[in-house]
mmCIF file of C-alpha atoms in Angstrom:
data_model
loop_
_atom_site.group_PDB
_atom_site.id
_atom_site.type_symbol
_atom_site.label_atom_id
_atom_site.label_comp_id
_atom_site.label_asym_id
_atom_site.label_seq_id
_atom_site.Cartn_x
_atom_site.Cartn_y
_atom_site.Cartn_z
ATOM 1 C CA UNK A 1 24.002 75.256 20.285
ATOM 2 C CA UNK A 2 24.276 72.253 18.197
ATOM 3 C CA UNK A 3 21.801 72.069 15.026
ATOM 4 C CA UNK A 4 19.122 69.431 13.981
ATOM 5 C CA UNK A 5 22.114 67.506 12.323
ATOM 6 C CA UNK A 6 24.969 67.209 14.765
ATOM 7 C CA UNK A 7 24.644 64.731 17.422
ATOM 8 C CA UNK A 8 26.271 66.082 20.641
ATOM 9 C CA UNK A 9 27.527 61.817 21.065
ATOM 10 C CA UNK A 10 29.732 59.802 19.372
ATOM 11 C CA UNK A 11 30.026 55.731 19.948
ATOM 12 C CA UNK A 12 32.590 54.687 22.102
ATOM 13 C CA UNK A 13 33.454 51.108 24.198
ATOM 14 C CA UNK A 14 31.565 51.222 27.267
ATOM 15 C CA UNK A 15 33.140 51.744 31.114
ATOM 16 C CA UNK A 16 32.646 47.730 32.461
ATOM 17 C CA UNK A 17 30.638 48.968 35.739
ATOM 18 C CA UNK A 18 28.256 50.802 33.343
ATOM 19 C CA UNK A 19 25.521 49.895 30.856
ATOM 20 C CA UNK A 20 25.555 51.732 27.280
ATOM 21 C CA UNK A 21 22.872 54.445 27.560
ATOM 22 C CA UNK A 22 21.272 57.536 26.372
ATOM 23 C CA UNK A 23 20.556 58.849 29.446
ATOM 24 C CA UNK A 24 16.923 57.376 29.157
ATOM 25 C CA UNK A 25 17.018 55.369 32.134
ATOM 26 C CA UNK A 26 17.066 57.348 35.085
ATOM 27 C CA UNK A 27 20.900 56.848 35.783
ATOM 28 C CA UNK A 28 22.032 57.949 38.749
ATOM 29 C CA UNK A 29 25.265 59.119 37.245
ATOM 30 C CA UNK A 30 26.282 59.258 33.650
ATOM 31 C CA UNK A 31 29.689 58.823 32.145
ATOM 32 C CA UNK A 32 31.349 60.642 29.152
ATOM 33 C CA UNK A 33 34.307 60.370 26.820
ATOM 34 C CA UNK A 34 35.829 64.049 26.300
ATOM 35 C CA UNK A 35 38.440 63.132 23.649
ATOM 36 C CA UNK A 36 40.099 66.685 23.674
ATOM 37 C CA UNK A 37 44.178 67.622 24.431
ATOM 38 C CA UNK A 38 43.998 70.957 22.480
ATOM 39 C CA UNK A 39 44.886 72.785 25.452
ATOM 40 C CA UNK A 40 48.067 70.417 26.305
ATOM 41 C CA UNK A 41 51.574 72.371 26.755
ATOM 42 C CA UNK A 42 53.450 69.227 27.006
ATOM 43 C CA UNK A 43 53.199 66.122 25.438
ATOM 44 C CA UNK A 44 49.595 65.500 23.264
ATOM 45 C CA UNK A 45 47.629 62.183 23.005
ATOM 46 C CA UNK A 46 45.133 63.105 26.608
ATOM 47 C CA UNK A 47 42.497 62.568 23.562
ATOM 48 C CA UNK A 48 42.483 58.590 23.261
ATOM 49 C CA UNK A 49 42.524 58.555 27.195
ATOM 50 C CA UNK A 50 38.812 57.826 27.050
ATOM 51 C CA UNK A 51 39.251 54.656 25.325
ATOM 52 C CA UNK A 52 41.850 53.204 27.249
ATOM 53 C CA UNK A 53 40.594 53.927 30.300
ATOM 54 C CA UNK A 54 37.022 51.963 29.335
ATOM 55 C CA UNK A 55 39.489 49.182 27.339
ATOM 56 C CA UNK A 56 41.036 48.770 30.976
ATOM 57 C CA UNK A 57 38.077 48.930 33.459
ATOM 58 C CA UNK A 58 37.925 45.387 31.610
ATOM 59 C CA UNK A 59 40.201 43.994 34.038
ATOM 60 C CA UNK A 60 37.822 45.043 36.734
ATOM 61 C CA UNK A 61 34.987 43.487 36.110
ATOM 62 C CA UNK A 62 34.764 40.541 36.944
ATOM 63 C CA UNK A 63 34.664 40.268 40.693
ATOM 64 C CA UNK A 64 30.574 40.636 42.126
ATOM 65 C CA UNK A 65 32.147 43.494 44.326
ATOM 66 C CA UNK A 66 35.320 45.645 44.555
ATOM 67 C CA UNK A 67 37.761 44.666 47.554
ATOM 68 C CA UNK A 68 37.766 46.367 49.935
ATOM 69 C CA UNK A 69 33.946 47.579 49.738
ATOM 70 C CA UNK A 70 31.266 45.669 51.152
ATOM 71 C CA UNK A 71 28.554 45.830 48.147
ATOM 72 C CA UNK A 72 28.267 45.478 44.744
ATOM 73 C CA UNK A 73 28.624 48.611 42.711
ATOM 74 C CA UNK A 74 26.524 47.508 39.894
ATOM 75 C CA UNK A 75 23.578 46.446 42.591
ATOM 76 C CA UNK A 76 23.563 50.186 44.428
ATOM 77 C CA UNK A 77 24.563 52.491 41.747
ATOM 78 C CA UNK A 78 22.699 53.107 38.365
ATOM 79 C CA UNK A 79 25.748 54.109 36.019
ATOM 80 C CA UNK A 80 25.283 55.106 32.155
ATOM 81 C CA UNK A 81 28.004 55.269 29.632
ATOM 82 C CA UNK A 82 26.859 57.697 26.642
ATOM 83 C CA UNK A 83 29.989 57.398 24.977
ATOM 84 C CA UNK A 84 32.241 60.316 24.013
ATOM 85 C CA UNK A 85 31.118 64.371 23.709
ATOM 86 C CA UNK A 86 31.031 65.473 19.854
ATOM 87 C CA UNK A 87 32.692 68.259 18.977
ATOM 88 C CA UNK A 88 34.399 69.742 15.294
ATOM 89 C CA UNK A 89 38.883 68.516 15.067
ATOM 90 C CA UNK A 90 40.426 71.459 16.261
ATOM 91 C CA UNK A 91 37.240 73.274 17.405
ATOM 92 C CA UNK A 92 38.088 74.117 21.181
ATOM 93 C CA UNK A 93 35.411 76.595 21.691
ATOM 94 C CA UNK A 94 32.836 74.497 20.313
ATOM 95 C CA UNK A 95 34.587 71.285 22.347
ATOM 96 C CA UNK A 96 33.929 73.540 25.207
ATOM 97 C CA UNK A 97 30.398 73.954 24.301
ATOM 98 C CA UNK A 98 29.469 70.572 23.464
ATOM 99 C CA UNK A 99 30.781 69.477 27.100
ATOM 100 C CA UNK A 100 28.965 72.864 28.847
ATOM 101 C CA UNK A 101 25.157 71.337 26.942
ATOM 102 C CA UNK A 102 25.993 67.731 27.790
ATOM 103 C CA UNK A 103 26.698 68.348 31.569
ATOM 104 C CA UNK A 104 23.401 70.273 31.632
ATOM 105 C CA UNK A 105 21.361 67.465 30.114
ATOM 106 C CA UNK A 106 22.989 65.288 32.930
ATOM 107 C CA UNK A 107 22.144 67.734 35.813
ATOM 108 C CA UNK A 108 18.441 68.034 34.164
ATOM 109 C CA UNK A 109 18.190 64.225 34.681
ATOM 110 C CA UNK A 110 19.209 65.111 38.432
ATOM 111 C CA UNK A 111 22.447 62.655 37.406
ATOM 112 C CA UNK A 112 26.198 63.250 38.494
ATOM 113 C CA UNK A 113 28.361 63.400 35.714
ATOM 114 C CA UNK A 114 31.688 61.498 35.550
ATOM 115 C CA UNK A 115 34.042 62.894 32.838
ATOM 116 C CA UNK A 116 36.968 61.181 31.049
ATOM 117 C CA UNK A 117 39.144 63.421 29.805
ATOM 118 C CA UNK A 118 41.000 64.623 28.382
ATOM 119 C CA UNK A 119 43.354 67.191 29.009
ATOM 120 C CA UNK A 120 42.409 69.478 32.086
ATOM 121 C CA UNK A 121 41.089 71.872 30.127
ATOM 122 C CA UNK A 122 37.587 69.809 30.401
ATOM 123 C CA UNK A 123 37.201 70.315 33.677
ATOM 124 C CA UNK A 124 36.366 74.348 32.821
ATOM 125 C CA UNK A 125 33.328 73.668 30.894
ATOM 126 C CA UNK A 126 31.887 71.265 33.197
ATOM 127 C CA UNK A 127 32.349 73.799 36.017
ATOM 128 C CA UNK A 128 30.680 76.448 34.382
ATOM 129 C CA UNK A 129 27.357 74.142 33.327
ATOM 130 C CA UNK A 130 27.174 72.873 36.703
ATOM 131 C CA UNK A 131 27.380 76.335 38.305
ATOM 132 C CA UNK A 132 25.048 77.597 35.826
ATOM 133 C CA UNK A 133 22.429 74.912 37.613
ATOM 134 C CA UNK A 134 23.468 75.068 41.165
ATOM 135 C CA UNK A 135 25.742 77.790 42.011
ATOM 136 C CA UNK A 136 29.640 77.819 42.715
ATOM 137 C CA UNK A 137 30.911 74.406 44.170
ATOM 138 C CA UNK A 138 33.966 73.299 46.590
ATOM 139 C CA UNK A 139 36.758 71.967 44.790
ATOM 140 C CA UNK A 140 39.074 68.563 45.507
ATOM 141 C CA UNK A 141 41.910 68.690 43.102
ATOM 142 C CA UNK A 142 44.917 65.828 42.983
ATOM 143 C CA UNK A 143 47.169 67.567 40.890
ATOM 144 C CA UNK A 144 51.243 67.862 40.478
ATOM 145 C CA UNK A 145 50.285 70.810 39.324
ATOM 146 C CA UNK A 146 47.661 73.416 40.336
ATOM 147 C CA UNK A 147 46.431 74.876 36.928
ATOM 148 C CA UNK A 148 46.293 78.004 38.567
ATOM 149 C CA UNK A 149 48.231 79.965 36.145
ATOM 150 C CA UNK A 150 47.893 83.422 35.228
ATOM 151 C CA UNK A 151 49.698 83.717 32.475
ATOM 152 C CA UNK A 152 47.677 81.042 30.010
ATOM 153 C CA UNK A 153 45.352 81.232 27.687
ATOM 154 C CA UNK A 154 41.564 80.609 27.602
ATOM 155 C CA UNK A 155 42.293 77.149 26.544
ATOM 156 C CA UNK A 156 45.239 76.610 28.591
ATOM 157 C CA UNK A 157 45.070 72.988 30.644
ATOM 158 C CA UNK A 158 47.424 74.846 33.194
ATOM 159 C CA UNK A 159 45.425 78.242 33.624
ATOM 160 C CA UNK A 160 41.807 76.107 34.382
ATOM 161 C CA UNK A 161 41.098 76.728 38.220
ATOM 162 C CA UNK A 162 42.642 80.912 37.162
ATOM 163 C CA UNK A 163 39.630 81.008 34.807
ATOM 164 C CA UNK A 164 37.621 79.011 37.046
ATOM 165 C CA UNK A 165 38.419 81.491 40.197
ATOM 166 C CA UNK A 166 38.092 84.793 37.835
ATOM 167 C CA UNK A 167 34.592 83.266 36.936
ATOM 168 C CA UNK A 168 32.829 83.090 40.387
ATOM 169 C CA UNK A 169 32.648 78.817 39.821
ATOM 170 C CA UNK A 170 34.256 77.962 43.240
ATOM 171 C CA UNK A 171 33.602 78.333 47.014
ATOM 172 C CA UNK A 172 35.024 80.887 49.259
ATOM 173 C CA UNK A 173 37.728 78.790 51.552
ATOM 174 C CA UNK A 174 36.430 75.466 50.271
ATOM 175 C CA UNK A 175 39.937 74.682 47.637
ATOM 176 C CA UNK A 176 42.314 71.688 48.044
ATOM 177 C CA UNK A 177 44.850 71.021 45.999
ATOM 178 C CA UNK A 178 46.496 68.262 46.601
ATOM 179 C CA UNK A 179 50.035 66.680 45.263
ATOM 180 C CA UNK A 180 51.843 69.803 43.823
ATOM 181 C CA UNK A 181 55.220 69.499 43.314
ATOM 182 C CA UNK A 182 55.643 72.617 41.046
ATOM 183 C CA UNK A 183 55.965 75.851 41.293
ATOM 184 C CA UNK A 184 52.775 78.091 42.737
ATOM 185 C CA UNK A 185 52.001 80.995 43.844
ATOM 186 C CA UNK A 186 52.399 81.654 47.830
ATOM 187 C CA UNK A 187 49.198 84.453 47.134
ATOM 188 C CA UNK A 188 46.966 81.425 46.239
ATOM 189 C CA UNK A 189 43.507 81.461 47.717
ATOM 190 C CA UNK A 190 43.765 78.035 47.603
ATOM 191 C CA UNK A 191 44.431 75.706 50.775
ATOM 192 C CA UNK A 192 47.548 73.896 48.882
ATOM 193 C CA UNK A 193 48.874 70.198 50.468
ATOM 194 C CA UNK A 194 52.387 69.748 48.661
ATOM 195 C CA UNK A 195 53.563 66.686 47.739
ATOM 196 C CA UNK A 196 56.275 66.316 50.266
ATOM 197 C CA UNK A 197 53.663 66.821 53.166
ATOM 198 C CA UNK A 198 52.244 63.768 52.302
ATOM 199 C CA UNK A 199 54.868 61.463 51.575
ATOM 200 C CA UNK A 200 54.739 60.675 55.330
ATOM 201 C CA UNK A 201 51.367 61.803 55.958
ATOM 202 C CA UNK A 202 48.637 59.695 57.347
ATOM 203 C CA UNK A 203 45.432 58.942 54.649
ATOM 204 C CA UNK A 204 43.392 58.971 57.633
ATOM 205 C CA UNK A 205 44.814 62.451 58.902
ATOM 206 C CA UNK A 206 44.566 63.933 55.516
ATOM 207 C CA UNK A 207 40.896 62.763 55.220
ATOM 208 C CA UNK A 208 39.604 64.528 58.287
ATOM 209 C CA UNK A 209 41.705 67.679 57.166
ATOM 210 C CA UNK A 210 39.558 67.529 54.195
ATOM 211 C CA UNK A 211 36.468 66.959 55.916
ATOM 212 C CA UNK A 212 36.729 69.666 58.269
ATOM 213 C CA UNK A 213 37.352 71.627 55.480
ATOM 214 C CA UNK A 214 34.893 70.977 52.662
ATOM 215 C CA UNK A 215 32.080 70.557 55.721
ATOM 216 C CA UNK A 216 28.466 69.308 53.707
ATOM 217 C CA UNK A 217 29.218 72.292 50.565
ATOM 218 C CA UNK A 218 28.596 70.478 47.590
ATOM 219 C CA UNK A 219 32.007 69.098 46.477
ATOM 220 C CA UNK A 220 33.509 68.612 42.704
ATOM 221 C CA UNK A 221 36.041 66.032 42.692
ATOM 222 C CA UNK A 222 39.052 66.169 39.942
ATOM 223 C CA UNK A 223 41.945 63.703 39.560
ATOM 224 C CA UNK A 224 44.749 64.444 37.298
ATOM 225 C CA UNK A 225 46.831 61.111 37.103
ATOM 226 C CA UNK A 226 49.934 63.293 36.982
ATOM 227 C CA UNK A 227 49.258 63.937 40.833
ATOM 228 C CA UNK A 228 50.568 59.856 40.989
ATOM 229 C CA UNK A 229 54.269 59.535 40.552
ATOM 230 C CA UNK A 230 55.477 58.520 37.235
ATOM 231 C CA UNK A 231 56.698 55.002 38.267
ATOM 232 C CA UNK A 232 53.534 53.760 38.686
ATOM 233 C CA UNK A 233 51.637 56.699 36.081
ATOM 234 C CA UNK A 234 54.096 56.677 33.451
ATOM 235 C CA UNK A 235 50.920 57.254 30.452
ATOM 236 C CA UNK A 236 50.417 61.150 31.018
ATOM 237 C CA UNK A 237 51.648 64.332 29.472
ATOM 238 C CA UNK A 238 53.323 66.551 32.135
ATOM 239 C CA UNK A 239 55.126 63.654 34.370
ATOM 240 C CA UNK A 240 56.708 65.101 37.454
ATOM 241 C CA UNK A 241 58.971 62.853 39.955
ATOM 242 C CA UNK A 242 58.302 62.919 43.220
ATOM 243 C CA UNK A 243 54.269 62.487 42.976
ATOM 244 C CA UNK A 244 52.118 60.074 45.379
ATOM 245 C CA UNK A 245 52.081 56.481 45.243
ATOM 246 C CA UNK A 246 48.484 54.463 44.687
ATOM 247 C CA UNK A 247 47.705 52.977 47.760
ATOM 248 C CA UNK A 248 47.628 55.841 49.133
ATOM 249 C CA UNK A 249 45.781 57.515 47.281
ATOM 250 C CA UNK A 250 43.100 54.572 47.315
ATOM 251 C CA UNK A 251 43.218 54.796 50.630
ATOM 252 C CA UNK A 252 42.810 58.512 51.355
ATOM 253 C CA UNK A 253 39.987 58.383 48.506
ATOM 254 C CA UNK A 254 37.723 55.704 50.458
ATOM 255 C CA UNK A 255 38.043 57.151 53.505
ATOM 256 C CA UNK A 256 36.340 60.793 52.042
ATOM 257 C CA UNK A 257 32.964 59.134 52.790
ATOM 258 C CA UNK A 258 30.106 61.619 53.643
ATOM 259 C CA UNK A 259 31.344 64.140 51.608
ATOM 260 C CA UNK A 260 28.779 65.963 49.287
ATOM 261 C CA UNK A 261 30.226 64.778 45.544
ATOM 262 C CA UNK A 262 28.434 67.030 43.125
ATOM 263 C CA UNK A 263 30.851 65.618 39.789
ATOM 264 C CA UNK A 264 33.965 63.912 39.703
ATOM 265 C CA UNK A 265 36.788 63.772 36.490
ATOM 266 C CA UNK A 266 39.654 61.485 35.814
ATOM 267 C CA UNK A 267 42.056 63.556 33.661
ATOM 268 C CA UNK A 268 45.649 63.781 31.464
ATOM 269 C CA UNK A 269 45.899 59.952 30.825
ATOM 270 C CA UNK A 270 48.195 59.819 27.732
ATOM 271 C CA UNK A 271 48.187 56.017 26.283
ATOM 272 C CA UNK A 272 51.146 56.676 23.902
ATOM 273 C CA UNK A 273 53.398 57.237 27.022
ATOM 274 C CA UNK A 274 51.956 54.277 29.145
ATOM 275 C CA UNK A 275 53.313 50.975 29.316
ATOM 276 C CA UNK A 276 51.226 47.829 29.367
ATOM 277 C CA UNK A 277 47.973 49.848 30.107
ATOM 278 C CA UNK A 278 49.219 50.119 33.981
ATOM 279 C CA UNK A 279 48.050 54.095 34.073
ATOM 280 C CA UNK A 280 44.887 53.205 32.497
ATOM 281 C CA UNK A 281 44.315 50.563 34.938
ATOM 282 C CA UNK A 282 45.174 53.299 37.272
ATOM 283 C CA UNK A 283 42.697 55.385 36.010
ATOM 284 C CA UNK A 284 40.363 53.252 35.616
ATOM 285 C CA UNK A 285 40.831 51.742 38.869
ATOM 286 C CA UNK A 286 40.164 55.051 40.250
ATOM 287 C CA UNK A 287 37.274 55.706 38.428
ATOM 288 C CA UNK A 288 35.371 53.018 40.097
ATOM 289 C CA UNK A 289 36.543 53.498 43.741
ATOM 290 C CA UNK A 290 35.364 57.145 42.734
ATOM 291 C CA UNK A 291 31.820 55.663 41.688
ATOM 292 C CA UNK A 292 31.567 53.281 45.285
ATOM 293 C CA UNK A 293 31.890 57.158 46.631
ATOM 294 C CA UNK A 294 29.274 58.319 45.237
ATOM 295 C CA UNK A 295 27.371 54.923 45.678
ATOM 296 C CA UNK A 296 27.845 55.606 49.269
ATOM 297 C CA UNK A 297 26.470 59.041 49.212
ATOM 298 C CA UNK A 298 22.853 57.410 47.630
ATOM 299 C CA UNK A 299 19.727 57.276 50.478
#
């Protein structure tokens, strides 16, 4: 735990759909900076994705409501920005910590928490607070890779959903990956959509698939913006050709209404390898089609 003198936040700019909190408002979902790439086995820099991605979201902004959706985020949806999670340089246990006691504050507040990261490690912790609370959770993962990896580390962004299995964090028959275009495992327990099966594929088709599959289980939604190709996601640390293009993704992603979204992450942005901010926009962009989800999912 942290002591009397360490302050689990640190200031950051604030996400442009969100008002700068301390979680003191009854949000109904809080966002959070996790400026960590410790875990990265390709190219560093995932840590200054939070930043960017907020610095971006500026571009968004301005319009009353997001096209295509009918409403105005900012009208239905009580969002928080606490900045970024505190942790020691070069401390990845106690990184992991820090993010395990903030994403239990959040869930005490009866919040969903949004997470920036980040390498994929971050997703890990957040798992294991939120399972800690409510019990193991189905998992949506956009990925060109599926972390699944054996063969890593504890703090290994490419052995997260291994760990996360080993651990008891996931549903039974309730794991989509989706995007892969490496190399994985034909043992997985995991329902696996390659890349190539949706290059053609229908959003709306893919939707249902994941509907029928996820049912009302509570769902935790994580986006790696390597799962987009590199043409149009060119800021991120493990680029692999071949990935999915945006409007389909934005498409697939707002037609996933009525499913049960527990948490959601945007992950593996990499600002040094980006080019005029377009996979922060991305990212951002994401972030707040994400949030209309969950906006959705509010009686």
């Amino acid at each position: 735990m942290t002591n009397a003198n360490y302050s689990l936040y640190q200031p950051a700019n604030t996400f442009v759909f969100a008002s700068k909190s301390k979680m003191d408002k009854d949000p109904d979902v809080v966002i959070a900076g996790v400026p960590f790439d410790l875990a990265t086995s390709g190219r560093p820099g995932a840590r200054f994705a939070p930043t960017a991605i907020r610095q971006a979201s500026a571009n968004l902004g301005w319009e009353q409501r997001r096209h295509p959706w009918k409403f105005s985020l900012r009208r239905k949806l009580k969002i928080a920005d606490v900045g970024d999670v505190n942790f020691s340089h070069g401390d990845a246990p106690g990184a992991m910590q820090s993010v395990r006691e903030h994403i239990s504050k959040v869930m005490d507040l009866g919040a969903i928490p949004f997470t920036f990261g980040g390498d994929h490690l971050v997703t890990l912790p957040v798992l294991q607070a939120m399972v800690a609370k409510r019990g193991p959770v189905a998992l949506l993962h956009f990925d060109a890779h599926t972390d699944d990896y054996s063969g890593g580390s504890e703090f290994d962004h490419g052995s997260v959903f291994y760990h996360a299995r080993e651990q008891g964090l996931l549903l039974d028959g309730k794991v989509m990956q989706l995007g892969i275009r490496t190399d994985h495992s034909s043992k997985t327990p995991f329902e696996v959509i390659p890349a190539e099966q949706l290059w053609h594929a229908k959003a709306t088709d893919i939707a249902e698939r994941i509907k029928q599959t996820m049912g009302d289980a509570p769902v935790y939604l994580t986006f790696d913006i390597d799962c987009i190709d590199p043409a149009f996601a060119p800021g991120t640390g493990t680029p692999v050709i071949g990935g999915l293009s945006p409007h389909f993704i934005l498409e697939l992603l707002r037609q996933l209404q009525g499913l049960n979204f527990v948490g959601m992450d945007v992950v593996e942005v990499c600002p040094a390898y980006d080019h005029s901010q377009i996979t922060s926009l991305l990212a951002a962009t994401l972030t707040t089609d994400m949030l209309y989800l969950l906006a959705c999912q509010k009686v």
